[in-house]
Coordinates of C-alpha atoms in Angstrom, one line a residue:
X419 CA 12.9 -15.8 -19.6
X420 CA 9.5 -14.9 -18.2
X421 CA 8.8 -10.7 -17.6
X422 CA 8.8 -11.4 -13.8
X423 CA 11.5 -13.4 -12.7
X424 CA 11.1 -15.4 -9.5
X425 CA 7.1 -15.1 -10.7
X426 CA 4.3 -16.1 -8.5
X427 CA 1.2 -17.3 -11.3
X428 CA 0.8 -21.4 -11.4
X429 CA -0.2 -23.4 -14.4
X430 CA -3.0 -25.8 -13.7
X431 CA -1.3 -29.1 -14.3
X432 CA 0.7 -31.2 -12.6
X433 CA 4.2 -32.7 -13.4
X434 CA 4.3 -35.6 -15.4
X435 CA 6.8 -37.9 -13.2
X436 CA 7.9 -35.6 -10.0
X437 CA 11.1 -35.9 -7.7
X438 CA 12.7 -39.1 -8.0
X439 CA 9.0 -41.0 -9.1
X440 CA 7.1 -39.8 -6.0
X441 CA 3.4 -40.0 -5.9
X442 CA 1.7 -37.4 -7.6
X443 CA -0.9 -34.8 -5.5
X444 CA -4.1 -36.3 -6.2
X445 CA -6.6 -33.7 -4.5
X446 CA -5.5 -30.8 -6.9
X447 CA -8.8 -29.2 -7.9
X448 CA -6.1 -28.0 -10.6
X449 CA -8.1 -24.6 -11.2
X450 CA -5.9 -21.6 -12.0
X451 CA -6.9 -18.9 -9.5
X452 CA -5.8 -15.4 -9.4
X453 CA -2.4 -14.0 -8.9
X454 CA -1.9 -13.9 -4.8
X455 CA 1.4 -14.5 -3.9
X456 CA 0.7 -15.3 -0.3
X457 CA -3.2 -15.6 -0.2
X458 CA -5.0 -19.3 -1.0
X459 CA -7.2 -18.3 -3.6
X460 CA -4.8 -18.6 -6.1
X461 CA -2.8 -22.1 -5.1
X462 CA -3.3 -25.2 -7.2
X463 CA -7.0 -26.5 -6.7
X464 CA -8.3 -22.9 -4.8
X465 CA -12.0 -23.9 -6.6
X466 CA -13.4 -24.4 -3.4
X467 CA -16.5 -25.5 -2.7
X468 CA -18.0 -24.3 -6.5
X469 CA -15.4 -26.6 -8.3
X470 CA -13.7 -23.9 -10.6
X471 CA -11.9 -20.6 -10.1
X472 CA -14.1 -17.6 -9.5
X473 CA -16.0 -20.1 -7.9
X474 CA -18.1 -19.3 -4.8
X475 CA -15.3 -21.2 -2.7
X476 CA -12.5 -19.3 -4.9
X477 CA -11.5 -17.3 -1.8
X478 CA -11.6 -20.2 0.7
X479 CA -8.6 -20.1 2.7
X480 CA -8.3 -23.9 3.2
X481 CA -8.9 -24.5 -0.4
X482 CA -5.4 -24.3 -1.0
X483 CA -5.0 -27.1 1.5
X484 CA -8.0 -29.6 0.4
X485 CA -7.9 -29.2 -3.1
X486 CA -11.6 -29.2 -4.9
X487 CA -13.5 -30.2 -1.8
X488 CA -16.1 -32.4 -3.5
X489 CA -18.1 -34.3 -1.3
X490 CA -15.4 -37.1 -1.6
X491 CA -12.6 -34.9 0.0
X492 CA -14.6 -34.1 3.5
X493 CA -13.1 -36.6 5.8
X494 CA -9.8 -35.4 4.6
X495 CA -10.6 -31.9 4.7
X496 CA -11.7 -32.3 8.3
X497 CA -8.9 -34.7 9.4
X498 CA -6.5 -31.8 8.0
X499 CA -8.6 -28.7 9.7
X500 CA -8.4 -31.3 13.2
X501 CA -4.4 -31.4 12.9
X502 CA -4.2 -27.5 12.2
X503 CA -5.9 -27.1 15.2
X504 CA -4.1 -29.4 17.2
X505 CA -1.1 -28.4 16.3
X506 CA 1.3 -28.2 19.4
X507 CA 4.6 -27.4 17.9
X508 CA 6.7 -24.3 17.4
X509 CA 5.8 -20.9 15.6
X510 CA 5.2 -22.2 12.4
X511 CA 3.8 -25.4 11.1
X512 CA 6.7 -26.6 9.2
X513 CA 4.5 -29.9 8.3
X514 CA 2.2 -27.6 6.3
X515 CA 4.9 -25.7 4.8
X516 CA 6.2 -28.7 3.3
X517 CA 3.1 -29.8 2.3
X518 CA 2.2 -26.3 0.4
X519 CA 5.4 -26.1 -0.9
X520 CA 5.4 -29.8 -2.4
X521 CA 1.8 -29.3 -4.0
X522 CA 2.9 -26.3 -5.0
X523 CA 5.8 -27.4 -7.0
X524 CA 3.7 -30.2 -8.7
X525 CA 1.5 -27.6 -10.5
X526 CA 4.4 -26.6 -12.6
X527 CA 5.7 -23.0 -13.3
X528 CA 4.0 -20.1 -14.9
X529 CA 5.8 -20.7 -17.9
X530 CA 3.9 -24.7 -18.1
X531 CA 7.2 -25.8 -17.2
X532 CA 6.7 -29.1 -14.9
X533 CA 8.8 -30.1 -12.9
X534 CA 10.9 -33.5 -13.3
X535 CA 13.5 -36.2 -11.8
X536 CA 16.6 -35.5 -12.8
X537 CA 18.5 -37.6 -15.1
X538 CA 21.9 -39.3 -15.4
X539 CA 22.8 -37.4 -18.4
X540 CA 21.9 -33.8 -16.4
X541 CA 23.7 -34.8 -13.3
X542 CA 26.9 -35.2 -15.3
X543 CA 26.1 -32.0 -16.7
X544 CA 26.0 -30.2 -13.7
X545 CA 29.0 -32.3 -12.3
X546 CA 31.5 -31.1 -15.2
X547 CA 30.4 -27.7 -15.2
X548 CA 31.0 -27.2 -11.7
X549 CA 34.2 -28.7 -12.1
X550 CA 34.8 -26.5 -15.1
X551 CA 33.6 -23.5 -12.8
X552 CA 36.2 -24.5 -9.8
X553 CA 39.1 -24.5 -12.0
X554 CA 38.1 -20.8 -13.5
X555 CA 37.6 -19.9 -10.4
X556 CA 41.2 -21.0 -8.8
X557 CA 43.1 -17.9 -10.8
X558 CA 39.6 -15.1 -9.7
X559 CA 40.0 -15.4 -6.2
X560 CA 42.4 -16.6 -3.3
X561 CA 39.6 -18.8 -1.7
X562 CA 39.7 -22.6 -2.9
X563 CA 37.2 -24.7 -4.0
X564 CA 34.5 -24.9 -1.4
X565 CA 32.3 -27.1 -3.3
X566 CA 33.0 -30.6 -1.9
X567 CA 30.3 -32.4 -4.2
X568 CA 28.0 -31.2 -7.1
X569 CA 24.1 -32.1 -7.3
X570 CA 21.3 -31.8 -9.9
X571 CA 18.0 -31.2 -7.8
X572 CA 14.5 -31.2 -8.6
X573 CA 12.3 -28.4 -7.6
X574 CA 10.8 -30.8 -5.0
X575 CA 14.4 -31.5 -4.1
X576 CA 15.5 -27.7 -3.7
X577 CA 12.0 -27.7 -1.4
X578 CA 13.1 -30.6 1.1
X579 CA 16.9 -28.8 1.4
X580 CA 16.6 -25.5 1.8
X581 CA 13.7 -25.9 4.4
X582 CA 16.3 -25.8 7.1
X583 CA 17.4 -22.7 6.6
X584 CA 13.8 -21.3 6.0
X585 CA 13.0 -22.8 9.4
X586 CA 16.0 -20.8 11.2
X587 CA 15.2 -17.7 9.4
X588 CA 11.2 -17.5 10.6
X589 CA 10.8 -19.4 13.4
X590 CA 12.0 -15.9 15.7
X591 CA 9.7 -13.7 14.1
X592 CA 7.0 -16.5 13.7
X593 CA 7.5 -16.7 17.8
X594 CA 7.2 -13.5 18.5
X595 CA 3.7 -13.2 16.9
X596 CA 2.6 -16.2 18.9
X597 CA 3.3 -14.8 21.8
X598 CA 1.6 -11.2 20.7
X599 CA -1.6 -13.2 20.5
X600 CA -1.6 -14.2 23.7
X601 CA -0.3 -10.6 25.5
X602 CA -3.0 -8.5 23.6
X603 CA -5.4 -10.2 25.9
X604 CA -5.7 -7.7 29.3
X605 CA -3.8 -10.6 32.3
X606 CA -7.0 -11.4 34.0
X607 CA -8.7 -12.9 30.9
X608 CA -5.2 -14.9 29.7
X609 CA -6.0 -17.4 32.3
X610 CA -9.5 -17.8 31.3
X611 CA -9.0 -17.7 27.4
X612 CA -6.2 -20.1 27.7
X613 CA -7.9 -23.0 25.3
X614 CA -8.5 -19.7 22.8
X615 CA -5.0 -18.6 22.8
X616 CA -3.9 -22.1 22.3
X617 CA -6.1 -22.3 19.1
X618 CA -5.2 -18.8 17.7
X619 CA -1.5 -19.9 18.2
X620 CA -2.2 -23.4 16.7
X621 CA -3.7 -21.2 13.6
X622 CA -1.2 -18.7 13.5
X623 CA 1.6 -21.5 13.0
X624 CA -0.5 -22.9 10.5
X625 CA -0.9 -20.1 8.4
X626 CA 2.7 -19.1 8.5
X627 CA 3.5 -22.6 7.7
X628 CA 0.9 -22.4 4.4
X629 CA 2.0 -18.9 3.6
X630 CA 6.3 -20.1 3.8
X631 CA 5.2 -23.4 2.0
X632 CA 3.4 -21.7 -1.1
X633 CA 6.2 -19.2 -1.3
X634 CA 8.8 -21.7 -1.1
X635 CA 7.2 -24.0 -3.3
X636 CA 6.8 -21.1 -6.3
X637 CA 10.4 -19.9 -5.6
X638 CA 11.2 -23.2 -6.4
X639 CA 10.4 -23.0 -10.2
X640 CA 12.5 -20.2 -10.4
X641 CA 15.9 -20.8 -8.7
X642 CA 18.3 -21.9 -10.3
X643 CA 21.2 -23.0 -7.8
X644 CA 21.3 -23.1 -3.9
X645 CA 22.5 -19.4 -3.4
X646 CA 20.1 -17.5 -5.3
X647 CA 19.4 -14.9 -3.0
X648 CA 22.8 -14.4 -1.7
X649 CA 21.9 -16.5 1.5
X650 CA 23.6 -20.2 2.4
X651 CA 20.2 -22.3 2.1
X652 CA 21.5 -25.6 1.5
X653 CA 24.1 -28.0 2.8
X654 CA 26.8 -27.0 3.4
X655 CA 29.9 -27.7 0.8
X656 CA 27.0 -29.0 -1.7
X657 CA 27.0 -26.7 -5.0
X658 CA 23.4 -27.9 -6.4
X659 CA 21.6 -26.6 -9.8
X660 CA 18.6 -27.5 -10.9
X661 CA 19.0 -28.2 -14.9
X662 CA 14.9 -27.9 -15.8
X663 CA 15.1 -24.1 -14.4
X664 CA 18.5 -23.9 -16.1
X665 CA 17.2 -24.7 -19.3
X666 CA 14.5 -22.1 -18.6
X667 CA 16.5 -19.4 -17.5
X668 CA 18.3 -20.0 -21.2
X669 CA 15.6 -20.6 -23.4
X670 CA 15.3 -16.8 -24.8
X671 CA 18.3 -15.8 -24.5
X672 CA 20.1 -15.9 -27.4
X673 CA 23.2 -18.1 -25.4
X674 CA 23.9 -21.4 -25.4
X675 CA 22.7 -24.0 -23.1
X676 CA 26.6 -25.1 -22.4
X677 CA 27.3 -21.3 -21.7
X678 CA 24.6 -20.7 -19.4
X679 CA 24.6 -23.9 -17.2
X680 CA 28.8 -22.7 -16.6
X681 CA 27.6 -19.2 -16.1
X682 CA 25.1 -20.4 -13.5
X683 CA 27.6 -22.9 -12.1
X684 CA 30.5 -20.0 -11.6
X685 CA 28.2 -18.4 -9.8
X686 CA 27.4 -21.0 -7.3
X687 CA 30.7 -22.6 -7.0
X688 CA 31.6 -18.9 -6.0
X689 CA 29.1 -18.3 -3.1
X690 CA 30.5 -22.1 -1.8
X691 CA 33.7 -20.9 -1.9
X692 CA 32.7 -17.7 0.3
X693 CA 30.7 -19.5 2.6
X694 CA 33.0 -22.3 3.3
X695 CA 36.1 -20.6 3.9
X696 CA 34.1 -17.3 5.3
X697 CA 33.7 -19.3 8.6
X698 CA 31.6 -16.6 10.3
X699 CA 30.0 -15.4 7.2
X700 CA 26.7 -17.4 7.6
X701 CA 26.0 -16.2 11.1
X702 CA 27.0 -12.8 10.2
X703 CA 24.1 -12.9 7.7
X704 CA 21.8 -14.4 9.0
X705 CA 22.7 -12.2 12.6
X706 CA 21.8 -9.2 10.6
X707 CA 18.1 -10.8 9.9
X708 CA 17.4 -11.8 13.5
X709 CA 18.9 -8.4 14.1
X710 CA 16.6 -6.4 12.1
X711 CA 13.7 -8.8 13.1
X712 CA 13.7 -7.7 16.6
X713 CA 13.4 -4.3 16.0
X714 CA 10.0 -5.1 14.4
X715 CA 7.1 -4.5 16.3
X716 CA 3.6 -6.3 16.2
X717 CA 1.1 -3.8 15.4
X718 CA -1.0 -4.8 18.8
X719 CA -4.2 -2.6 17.3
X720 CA -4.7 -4.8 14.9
X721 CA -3.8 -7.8 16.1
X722 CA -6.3 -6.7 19.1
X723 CA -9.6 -6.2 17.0
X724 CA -8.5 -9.6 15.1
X725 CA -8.5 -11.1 18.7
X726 CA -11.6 -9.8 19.9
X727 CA -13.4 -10.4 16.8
X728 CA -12.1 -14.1 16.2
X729 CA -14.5 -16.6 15.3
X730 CA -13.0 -20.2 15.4
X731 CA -15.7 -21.1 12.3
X732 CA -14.4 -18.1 10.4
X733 CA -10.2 -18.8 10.8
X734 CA -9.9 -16.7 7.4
X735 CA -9.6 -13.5 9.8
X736 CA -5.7 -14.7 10.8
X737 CA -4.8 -15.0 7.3
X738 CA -6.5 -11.8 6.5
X739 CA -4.3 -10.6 9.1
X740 CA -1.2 -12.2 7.9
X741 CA -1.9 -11.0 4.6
X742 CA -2.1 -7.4 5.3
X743 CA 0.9 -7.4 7.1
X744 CA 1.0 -6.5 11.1
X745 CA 4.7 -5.3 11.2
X746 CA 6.0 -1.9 11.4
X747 CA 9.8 -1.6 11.3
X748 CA 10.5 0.7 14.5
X749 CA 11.8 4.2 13.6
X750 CA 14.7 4.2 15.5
X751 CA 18.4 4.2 14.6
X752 CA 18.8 1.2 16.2
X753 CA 16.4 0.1 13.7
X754 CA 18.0 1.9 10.3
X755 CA 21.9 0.9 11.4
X756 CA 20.1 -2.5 11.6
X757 CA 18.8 -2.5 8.1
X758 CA 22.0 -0.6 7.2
X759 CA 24.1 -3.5 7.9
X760 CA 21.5 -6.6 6.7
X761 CA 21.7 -4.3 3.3
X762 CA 25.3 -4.3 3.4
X763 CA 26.2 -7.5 3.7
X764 CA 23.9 -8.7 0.7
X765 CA 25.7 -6.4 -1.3
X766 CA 28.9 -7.4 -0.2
X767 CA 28.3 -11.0 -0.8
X768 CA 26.7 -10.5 -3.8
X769 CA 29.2 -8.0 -4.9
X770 CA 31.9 -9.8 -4.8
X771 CA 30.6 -13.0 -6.6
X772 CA 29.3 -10.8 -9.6
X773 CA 33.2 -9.0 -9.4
X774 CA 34.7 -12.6 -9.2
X775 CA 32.4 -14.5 -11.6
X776 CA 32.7 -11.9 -14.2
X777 CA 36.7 -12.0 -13.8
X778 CA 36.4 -15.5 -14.5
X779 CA 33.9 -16.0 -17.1
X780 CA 35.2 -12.5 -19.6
X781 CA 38.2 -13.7 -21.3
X782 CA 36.6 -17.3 -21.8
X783 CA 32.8 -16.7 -22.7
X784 CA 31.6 -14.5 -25.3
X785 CA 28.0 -14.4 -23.8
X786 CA 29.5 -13.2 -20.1
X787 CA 28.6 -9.2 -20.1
X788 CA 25.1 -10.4 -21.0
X789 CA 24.3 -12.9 -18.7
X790 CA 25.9 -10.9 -15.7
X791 CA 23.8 -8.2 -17.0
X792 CA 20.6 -10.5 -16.8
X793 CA 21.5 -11.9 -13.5
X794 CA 21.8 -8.0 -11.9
X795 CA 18.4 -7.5 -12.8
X796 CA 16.6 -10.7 -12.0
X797 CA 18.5 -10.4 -8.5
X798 CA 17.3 -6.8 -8.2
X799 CA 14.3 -7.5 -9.6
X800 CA 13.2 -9.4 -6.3
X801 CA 10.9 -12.8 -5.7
X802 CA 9.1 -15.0 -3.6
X803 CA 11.7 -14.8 -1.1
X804 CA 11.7 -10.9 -0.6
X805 CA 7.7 -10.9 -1.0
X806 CA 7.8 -13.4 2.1
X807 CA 9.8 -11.3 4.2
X808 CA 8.2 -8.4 3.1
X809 CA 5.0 -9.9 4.4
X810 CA 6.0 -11.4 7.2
X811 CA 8.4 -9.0 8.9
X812 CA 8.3 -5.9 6.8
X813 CA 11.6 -7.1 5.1
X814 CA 13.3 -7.2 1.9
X815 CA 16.1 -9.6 1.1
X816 CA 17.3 -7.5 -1.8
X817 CA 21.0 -6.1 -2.5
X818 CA 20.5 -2.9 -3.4
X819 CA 23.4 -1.6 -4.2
X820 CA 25.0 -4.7 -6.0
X821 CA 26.1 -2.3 -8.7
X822 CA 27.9 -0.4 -6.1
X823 CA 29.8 -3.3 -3.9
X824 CA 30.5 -4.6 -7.5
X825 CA 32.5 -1.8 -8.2
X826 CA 34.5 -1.5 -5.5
X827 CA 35.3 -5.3 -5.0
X828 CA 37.1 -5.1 -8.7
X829 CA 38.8 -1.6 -7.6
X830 CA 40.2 -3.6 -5.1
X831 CA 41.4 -6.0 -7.4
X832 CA 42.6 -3.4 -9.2
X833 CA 44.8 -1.6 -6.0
X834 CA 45.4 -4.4 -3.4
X835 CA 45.1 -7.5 -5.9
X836 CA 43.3 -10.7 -5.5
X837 CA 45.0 -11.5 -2.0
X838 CA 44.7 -8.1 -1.0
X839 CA 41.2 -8.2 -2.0
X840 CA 40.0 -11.3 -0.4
X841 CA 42.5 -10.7 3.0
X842 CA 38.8 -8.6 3.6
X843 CA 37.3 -11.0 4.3
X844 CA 39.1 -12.4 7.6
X845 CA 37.0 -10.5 10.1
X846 CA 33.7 -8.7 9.4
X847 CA 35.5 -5.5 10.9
X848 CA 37.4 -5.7 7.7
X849 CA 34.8 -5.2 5.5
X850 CA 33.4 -2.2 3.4
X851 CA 30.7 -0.1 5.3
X852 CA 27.7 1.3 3.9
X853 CA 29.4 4.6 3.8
X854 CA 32.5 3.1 2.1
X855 CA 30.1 1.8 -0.7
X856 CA 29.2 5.6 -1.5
X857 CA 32.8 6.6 -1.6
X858 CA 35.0 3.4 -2.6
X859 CA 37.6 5.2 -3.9
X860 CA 38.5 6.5 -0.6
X861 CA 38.0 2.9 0.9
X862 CA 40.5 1.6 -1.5
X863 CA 43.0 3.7 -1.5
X864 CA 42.8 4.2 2.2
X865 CA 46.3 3.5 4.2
X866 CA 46.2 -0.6 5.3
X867 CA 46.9 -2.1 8.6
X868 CA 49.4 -4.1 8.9
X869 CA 48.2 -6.9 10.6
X870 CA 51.8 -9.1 10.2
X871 CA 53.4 -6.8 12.1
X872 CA 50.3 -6.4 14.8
X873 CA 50.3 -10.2 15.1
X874 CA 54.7 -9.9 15.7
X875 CA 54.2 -7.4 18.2
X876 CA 51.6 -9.5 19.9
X877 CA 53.3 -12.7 19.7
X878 CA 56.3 -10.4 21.6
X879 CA 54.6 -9.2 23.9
X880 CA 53.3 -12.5 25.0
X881 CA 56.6 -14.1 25.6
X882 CA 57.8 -11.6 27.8
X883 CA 56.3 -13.1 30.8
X884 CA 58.3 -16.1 30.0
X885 CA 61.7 -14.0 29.7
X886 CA 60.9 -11.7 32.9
X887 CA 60.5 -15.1 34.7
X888 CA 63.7 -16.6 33.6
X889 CA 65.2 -13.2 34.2
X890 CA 64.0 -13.4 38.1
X891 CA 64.8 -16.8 38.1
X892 CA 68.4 -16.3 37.3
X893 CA 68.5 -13.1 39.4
X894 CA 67.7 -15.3 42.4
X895 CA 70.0 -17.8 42.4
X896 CA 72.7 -15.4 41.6
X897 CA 71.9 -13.3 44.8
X898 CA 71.4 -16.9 46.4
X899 CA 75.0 -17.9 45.4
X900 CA 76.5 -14.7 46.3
X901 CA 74.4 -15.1 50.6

């Protein structure tokens, strides 16, 4: 396992047969640039114009995009530039993204792992040991099975499913840059600059787009299911591993392949259990990002001396921009309950699946203490995906306090059971607060509501209409008989 898990550096080559036999990227300069997670000058074939890394080009933005640029690229490297600028769609240029992210993926991990079509042999692999997983899984937690196939993907794969989700969780911060390009103008000069705003905001998509697409495309190499960072990001009911980042995950461990592919399938047969039968659970989470989101604020200074100052031949300055970051998370408590809860809920979710997982997996594998161990710290450790929203919007998808939530999910096995446990989970007033993760001993032990007896008196009190009426009813015609 590499010393930075979920790393960023990319191998020059390129993958010897790809997802499912696609076509390989032929304009990879396939120079090894420097270490820039979001930046250009260190994608697959950033040589720019000088043909190598530390070239003269090395820094050139669209590098990343037109591979070497050798005098046989141009047309394409101008044809590409033309549909940047003409782009017409929403915040960010999800074309690009998937681009990035696809060429991206074909220059292999930093390890010089490539990446491969997946094989009958590993599809069966992954298809028994989620199977294997379920069945552990039935006596760990009151939730069934919410796994209703098992898939091997390719890193390309993982790249062309989890996009959705991507899409849903930048597009409203993505917008509300857009739009800040155009208000930092004063209202007299909007009119007028109209054609300028429209190419700013053409740019502005496309550099989101190639900044989501290269982080997408390195967190690729490194995931290992579809729930890696405790978010739903592909279909729905489909538990999916990808075996080549599997068998990397493994390789110095000590632990053998068998143990860690069911490890690593427990674990996503888990969070498809949550999120299946956890019906508001995805919105809850992914509520608590748009949530947060709108409490950041552009910074408008900067984003005003990058307007006045933009040169449409020099389009670097927007991804300067980008890179530096132009979100400040408003100090308000609006802002910190905000954060409180997105924090929360990560930790929750992933609490629990580390508590159930680890319930599971104990009595049968010998290797389960250390590979829950590994897994805490590669999930604290953070990744592409918390380096995007970092950059983006000032936020971190991490779960700090796993450890904590952890601890307090199995103390509630402990008190209340695995029913009692899992009952939490009805409505998202049920669940643990942030200050209930400092003192879960007092959430535990706490007296319970009893909800039967709520939903008895309700059902009561909702038939008494009925037996007043029937009541009246009879009433009348006994005072009619007796006129």
């Amino acid at each position: 396992m590499s010393d930075t898990p979920f790393g960023f550096g990319l191998p020059p080559e390129e993958p010897d047969d790809g997802d499912e036999g696609k076509k390989k990227d032929q304009q990879s300069g396939g120079g090894q640039g420097p270490a820039n997670p979001f930046g250009f000058g260190g994608l697959p074939g950033a040589g720019g114009f000088g043909g190598g890394p530390g070239g003269p080009g090395a820094d050139n933005p669209f590098a990343a995009m037109f591979g070497s640029l050798n005098p046989n690229d141009l047309g394409a490297a101008f044809q590409q530039l033309g549909q940047m600028l003409s782009y017409e769609g929403g915040p960010v240029n999800w074309d690009m993204a998937k681009q990035i992210a696809r060429q991206t993926v074909s220059q292999g991990s930093p390890d010089g792992t490539k990446d491969t079509s997946v094989g009958p042999a590993e599809r069966r692999a992954v298809e028994e040991a989620v199977r294997l997983a379920d069945l552990w899984l039935d006596n760990a937690t009151s939730l069934p099975s919410g796994a209703g196939s098992a898939v091997a993907w390719s890193r390309a794969e993982w790249v062309e499913a989890t996009l959705p989700a991507w899409k849903e969780l930048v597009d409203p911060v993505a917008e509300r840059v857009g739009t800040a390009m155009g208000d930092v103008l004063p209202e007299e000069m909007q009119a007028m600059a109209g054609p300028l705003i429209g190419m700013m905001r053409s740019m502005g998509g496309a550099m989101f787009g190639t900044q989501i697409g290269q982080a997408v495309g390195v967190l690729a190499g490194e995931v290992v299911g579809s729930s890696d960072i405790g978010l739903p990001l592909g279909p729905a009911g489909k538990a999916a591993l990808l075996p080549v980042n599997i068998e990397t995950f493994g390789k110095d461990l000590s632990v053998p392949q068998e143990e860690v592919r069911l490890y690593l399938a427990l674990r996503e047969a888990a969070h498809q259990r949550l999120f299946a039968h956890v019906p508001w659970l995805r919105s809850h989470l992914f509520g608590a990002v748009d949530g947060y989101a709108r409490g950041i604020k552009v910074d408008t200074a900067k984003l005003e001396d990058v307007v006045g100052q933009f040169d449409p031949q020099n389009p670097e300055q927007l991804q300067e921009a980008l890179q530096q970051g132009m979100f400040q998370p408003e100090d308000t408590p609006e802002q910190k309950a905000a954060l409180a809860r997105l924090e929360t809920a990560l930790a929750l979710v992933e609490g629990w699946v580390d508590a159930v997982v680890h319930a599971a997996a104990k009595p049968r594998l010998g290797s389960a203490d250390a590979l829950r161990e590994t897994l805490r710290r590669r999930r604290a450790s953070g990744g592409p995906a918390e380096q995007t929203f970092a950059t983006l919007i000032g936020l971190e998808l991490r779960p700090r306090r796993l450890r904590d939530a952890s601890r307090l999910w199995a103390s509630l096995t402990d008190a209340r059971g695995v029913d009692g446990r899992d009952a939490l989970w009805h409505h998202p007033d049920m669940l643990p607060t942030a200050t209930d993760l400092d003192d879960p001993d007092g959430f535990v032990h706490r007296e319970q509501i009893d909800f039967s007896e709520l939903d008895k008196m309700l059902g009561e009190a909702a038939d008494q209409p009925d037996l007043r009426k029937k009541d009246e009813g009879e009433d009348k015609g006994k005072g009619d008989d007796a006129g």
